[in-house]
XYZ file of C-alpha atoms in Angstrom:
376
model
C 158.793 123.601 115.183
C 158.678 119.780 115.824
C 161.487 117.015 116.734
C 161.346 113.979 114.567
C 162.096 110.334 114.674
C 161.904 107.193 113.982
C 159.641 104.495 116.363
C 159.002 100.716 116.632
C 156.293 99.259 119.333
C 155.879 95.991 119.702
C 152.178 94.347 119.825
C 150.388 91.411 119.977
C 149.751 89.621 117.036
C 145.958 90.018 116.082
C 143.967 86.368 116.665
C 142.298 84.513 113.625
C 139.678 86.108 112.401
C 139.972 89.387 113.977
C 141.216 92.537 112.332
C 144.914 94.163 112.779
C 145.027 95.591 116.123
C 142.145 93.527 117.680
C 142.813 92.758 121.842
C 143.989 89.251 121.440
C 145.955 87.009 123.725
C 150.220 87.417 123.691
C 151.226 86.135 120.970
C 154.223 87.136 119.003
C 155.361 90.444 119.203
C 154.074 92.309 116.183
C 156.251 95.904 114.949
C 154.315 99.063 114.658
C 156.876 101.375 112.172
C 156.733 105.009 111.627
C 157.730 108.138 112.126
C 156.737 109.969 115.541
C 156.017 113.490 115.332
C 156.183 115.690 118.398
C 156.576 119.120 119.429
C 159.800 120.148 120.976
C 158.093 119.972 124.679
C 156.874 116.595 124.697
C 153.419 117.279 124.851
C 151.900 116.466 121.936
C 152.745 113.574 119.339
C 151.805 111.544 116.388
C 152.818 108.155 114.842
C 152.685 108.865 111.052
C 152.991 105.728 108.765
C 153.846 106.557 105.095
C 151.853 103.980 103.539
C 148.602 105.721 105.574
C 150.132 109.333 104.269
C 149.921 107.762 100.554
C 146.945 106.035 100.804
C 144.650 109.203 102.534
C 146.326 110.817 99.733
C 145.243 108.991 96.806
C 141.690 108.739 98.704
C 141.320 112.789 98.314
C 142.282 113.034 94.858
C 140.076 109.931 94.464
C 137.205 112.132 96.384
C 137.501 115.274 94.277
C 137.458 113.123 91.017
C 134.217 111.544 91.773
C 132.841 115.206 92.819
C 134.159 116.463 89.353
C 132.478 113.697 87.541
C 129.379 114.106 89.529
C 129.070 117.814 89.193
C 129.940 117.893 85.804
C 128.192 115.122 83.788
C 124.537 114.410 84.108
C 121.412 114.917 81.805
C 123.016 118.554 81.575
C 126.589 118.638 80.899
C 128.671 121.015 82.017
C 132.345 122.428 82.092
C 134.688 122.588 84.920
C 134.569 126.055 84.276
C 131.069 126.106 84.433
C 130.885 124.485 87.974
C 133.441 126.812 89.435
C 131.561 129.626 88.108
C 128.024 128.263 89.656
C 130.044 127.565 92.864
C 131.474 130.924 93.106
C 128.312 132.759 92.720
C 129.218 134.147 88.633
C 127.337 131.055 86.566
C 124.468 131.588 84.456
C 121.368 130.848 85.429
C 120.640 127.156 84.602
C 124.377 126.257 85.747
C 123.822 127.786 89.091
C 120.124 125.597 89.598
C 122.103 122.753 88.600
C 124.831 122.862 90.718
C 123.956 124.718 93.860
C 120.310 122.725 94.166
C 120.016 119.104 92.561
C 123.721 118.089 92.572
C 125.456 120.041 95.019
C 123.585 119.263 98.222
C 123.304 115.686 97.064
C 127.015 115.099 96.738
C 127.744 116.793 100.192
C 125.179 114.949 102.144
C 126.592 111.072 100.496
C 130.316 112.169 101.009
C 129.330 113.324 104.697
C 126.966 109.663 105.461
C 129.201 107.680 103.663
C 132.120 109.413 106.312
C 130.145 108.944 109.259
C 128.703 105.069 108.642
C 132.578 104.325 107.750
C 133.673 106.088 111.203
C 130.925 104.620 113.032
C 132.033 100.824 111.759
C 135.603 101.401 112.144
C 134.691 102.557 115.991
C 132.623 99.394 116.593
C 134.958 97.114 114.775
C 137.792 98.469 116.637
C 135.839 97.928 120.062
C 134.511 94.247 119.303
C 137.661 93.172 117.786
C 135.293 91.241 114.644
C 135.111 92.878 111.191
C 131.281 92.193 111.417
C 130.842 94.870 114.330
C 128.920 97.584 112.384
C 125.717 99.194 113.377
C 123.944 97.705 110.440
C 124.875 93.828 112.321
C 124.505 95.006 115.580
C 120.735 96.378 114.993
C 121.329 100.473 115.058
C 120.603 101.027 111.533
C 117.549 99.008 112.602
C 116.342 100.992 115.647
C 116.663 103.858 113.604
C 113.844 102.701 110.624
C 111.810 101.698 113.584
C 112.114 104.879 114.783
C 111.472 106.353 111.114
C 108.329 103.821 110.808
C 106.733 104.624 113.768
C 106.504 108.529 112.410
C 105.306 106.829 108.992
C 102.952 104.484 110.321
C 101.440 105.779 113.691
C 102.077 109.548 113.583
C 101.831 110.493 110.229
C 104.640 112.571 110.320
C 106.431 114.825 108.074
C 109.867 114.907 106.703
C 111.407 116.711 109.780
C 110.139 114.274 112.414
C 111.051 111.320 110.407
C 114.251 112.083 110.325
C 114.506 112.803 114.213
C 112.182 109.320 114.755
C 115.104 107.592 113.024
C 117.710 109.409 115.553
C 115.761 108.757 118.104
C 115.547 104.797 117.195
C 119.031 104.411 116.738
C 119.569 105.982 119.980
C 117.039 103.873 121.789
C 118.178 100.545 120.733
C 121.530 101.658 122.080
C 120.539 102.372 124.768
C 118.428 98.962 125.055
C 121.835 96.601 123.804
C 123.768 98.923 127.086
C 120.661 97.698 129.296
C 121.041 94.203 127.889
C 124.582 94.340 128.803
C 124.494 96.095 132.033
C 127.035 95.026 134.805
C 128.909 92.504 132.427
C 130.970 95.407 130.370
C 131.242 96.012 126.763
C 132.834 92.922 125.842
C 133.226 92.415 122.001
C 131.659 89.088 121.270
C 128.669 89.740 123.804
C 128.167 93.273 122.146
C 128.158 91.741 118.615
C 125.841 88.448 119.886
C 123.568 90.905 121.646
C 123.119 93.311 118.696
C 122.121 90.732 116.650
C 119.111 88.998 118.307
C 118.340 92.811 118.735
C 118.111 93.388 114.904
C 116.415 90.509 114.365
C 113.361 92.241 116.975
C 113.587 95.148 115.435
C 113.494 93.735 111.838
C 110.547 91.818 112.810
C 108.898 95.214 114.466
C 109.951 97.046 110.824
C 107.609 93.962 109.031
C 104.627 94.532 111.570
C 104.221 98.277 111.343
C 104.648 97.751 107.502
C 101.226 94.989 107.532
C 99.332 97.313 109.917
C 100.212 100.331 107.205
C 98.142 101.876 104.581
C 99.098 101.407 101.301
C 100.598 105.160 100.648
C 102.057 104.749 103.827
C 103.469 101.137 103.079
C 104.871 102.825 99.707
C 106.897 105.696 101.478
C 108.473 103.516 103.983
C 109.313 101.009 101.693
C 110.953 103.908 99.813
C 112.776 104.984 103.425
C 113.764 101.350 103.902
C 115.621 101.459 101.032
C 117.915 104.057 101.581
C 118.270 107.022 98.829
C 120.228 110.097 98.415
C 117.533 111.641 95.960
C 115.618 114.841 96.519
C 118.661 115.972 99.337
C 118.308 119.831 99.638
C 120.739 121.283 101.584
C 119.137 121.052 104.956
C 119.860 117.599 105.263
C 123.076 118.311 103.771
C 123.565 120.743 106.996
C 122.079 118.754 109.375
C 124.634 115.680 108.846
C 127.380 117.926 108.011
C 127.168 119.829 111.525
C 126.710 115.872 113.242
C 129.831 115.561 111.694
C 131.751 118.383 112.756
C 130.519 117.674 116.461
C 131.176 113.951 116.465
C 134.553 113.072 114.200
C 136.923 115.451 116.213
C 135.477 113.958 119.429
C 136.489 110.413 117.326
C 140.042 111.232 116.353
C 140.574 113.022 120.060
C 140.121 109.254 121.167
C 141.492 107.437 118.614
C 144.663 106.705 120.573
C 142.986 105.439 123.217
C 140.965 103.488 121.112
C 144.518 101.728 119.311
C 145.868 101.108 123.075
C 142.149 99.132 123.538
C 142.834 96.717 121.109
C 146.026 95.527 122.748
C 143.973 94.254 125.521
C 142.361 95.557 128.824
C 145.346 95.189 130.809
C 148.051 96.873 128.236
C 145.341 99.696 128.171
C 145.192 99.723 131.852
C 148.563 99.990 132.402
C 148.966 102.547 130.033
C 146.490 104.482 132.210
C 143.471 104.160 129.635
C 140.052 103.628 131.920
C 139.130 100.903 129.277
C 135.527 100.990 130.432
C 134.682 104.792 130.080
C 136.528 104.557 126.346
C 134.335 102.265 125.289
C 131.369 103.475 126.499
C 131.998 106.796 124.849
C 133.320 105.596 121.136
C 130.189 103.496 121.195
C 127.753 106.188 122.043
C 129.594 108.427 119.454
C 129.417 105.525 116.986
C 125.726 105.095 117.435
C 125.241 108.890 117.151
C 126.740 109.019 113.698
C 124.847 105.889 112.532
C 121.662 107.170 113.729
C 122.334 110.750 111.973
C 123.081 109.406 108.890
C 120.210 107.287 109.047
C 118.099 109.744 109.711
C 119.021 111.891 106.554
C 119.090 109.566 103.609
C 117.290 106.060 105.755
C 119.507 102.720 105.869
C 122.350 102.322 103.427
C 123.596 99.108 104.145
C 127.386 97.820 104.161
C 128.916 101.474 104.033
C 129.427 100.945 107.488
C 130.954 97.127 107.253
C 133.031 97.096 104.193
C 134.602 100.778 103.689
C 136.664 100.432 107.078
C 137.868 96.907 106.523
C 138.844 98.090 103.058
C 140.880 101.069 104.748
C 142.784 99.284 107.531
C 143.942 96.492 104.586
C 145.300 98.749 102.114
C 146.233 100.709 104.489
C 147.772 98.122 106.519
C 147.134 100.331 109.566
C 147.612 98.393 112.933
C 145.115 100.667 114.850
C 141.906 101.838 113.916
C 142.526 104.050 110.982
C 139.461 106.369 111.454
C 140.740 109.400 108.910
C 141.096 106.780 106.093
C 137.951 104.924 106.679
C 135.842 108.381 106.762
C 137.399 108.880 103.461
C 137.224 105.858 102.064
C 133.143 105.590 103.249
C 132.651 108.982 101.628
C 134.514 107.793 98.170
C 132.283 104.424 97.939
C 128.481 106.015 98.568
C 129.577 108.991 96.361
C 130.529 106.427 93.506
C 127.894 104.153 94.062
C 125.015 107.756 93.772
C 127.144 108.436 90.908
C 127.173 104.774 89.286
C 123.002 104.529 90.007
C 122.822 107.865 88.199
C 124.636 107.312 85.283
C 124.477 103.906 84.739
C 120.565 103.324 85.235
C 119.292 106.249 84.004
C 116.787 107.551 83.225
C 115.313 105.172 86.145
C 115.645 106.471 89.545
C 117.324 103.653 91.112
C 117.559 104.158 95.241
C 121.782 104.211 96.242
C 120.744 101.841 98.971
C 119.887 99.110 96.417
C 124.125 99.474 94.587
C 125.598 99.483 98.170
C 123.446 96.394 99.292
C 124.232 94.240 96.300
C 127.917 94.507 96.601
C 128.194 94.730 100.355
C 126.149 91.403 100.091
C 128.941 89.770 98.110
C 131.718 91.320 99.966
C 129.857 89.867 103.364
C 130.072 86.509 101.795
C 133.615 86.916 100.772
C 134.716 87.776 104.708
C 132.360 85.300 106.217
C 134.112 82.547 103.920
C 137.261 84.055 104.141
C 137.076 84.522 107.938
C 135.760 80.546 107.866
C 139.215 79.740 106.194
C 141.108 81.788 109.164
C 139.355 79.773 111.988
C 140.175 76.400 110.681
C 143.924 77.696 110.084
């Protein structure tokens, strides 16, 4: 049994150019509605905002229309009926070979990297207070086809070790941007100014292991580089999903913490937040999910950038909004696999190629539109 009411906070008003809920200087006093949840002790609560209710809502039925049209339409059509036969272990044959090995496992493992690159952005956006605070500006994404080239390149490596060379890369270059930064604190700007003359290294180390590469080898990392959710069996589909099931509860534990962050270091403070050790934590479990996802399907740029902003405006969420921006990751890379499959077939166009053309023009859209904000 829970008590219910109705709250208001007051906040800061977020500073041009930064998202709702970014640490910004006092301001005017902003109003944070909802309704506050609690058990009857006191313990436990939650702020629940209506508009967020609707919106995760819509994003679920969104979710399980995309996985209907995905399971059901293809070069072999099949029912609804058909599907929920396959899934439940009573299909024919051909059904159950469709289903349960070429489209199943693919649609798990893009609704579970699309999830984790959308938590992963909203995490570092949240923490640099600047919508372009996602591991693929910072250089993560990066570190982790460095780490995925090196296997290519110098080890000849298979499949397997690949994919842990691109976990360990993204790992690494986190760790190298903390060095960078050590005894100055994860300050937004710095972290964002630092990441980026990091990427641009490690993009230049991705172009020299490519020249000193045969040309097979040239030809599968190219392919890597791309990012694609083709030929996904369910190991990867496992090996993401279990990231996931590790990482996003550790997220939404901290979530709160990471809301009472953006109001500044000294609200969080005096709220009794250590503002230091939050940080440090979201970012390393930011950087793990990157570097996961990475590792399973290679870069797909933009998931990580766009699908949170998206979230936290429709949502108009004043904190992070992490459950709607793991949804709203895993809708966009499973429509954009779905759109490259349908639309372009029978060529077998790479997901990574859809995401990076629009994420390119929505990138241009928020650099001009956060140009227009600073001028203001």
């Amino acid at each position: 049994m829970t008590a219910v009411r109705e709250a208001k906070a007051s906040a800061p008003d977020p500073a041009p150019g930064k998202p709702p809920g970014s640490a910004t200087a006092p301001g005017r006093p902003r109003v944070i509605s909802g309704r506050v949840v609690r058990t009857r002790s006191g313990g436990l609560s939650l702020r629940v905002q209506g508009r967020t209710v609707a919106v995760t809502t819509a994003l679920v039925v969104a979710l399980v229309a995309v996985a209907g049209v995905t399971l059901t339409t293809g070069d072999f059509d099949l029912s609804v009926g058909e599907v929920l036969k396959a899934l439940t272990g009573e299909g024919s044959g051909i059904a159950d070979f469709v289903v349960n090995t070429l489209r199943m496992p693919r649609l798990v493992t893009a609704l579970c990297v699309g999830a984790a690159l959308a938590v992963s952005g909203a995490i570092l956006q949240s923490i640099t207070g600047n919508p372009l605070g996602s591991p693929d500006i910072i250089g993560f994404t990066n570190g982790s086809a460095v780490g995925a080239l090196v296997v290519i390149v110098v080890l000849h490596g298979s499949m397997t070790q690949i994919s842990l060379g691109a976990l360990a890369g993204g790992l690494a270059t986190a760790l190298a941007v903390h060095l960078l930064m050590l005894g100055r604190g994860i300050q937004g700007f710095r972290l964002v100014v630092v990441g980026i003359g990091v990427s641009s290294l490690l993009l230049a180390v991705n172009s020299y292991l490519i020249t000193r590469a045969t040309f097979q080898e040239a030809l599968e990392a190219q392919a890597w580089l791309i990012g694609s959710l083709g030929n996904r069996l369910w190991t990867h589909a496992q090996a993401i999903g279990i990231a996931l099931a590790v990482l996003l509860p550790l997220a939404f534990f901290l979530s709160r913490r990471l809301s009472m962050v953006e109001m500044g270091d000294t609200t969080a403070m005096a709220l009794g937040v250590d503002v230091s050790r939050t940080r440090t934590t979201l970012l390393v479990i930011s950087v793990a999910l990157a570097a996961f996802a990475t590792a399973v399907t290679g870069p797909i740029w933009f998931i990580a950038l766009a699908a949170p902003q998206v979230a936290r405006r429709i949502t108009g969420s004043s904190g992070p909004a992490l459950l709607p921006s793991a949804l709203m990751g895993a809708v966009m890379l499973a429509l954009s696999d779905l759109a490259v499959q349908r639309l372009f077939a029978p060529a077998l166009l790479p997901v990574g190629t859809a995401t990076g053309c629009v994420g390119g023009l929505y990138l241009i859209w928020l650099l001009v539109t956060e140009s227009r904000k600073s001028r203001a």
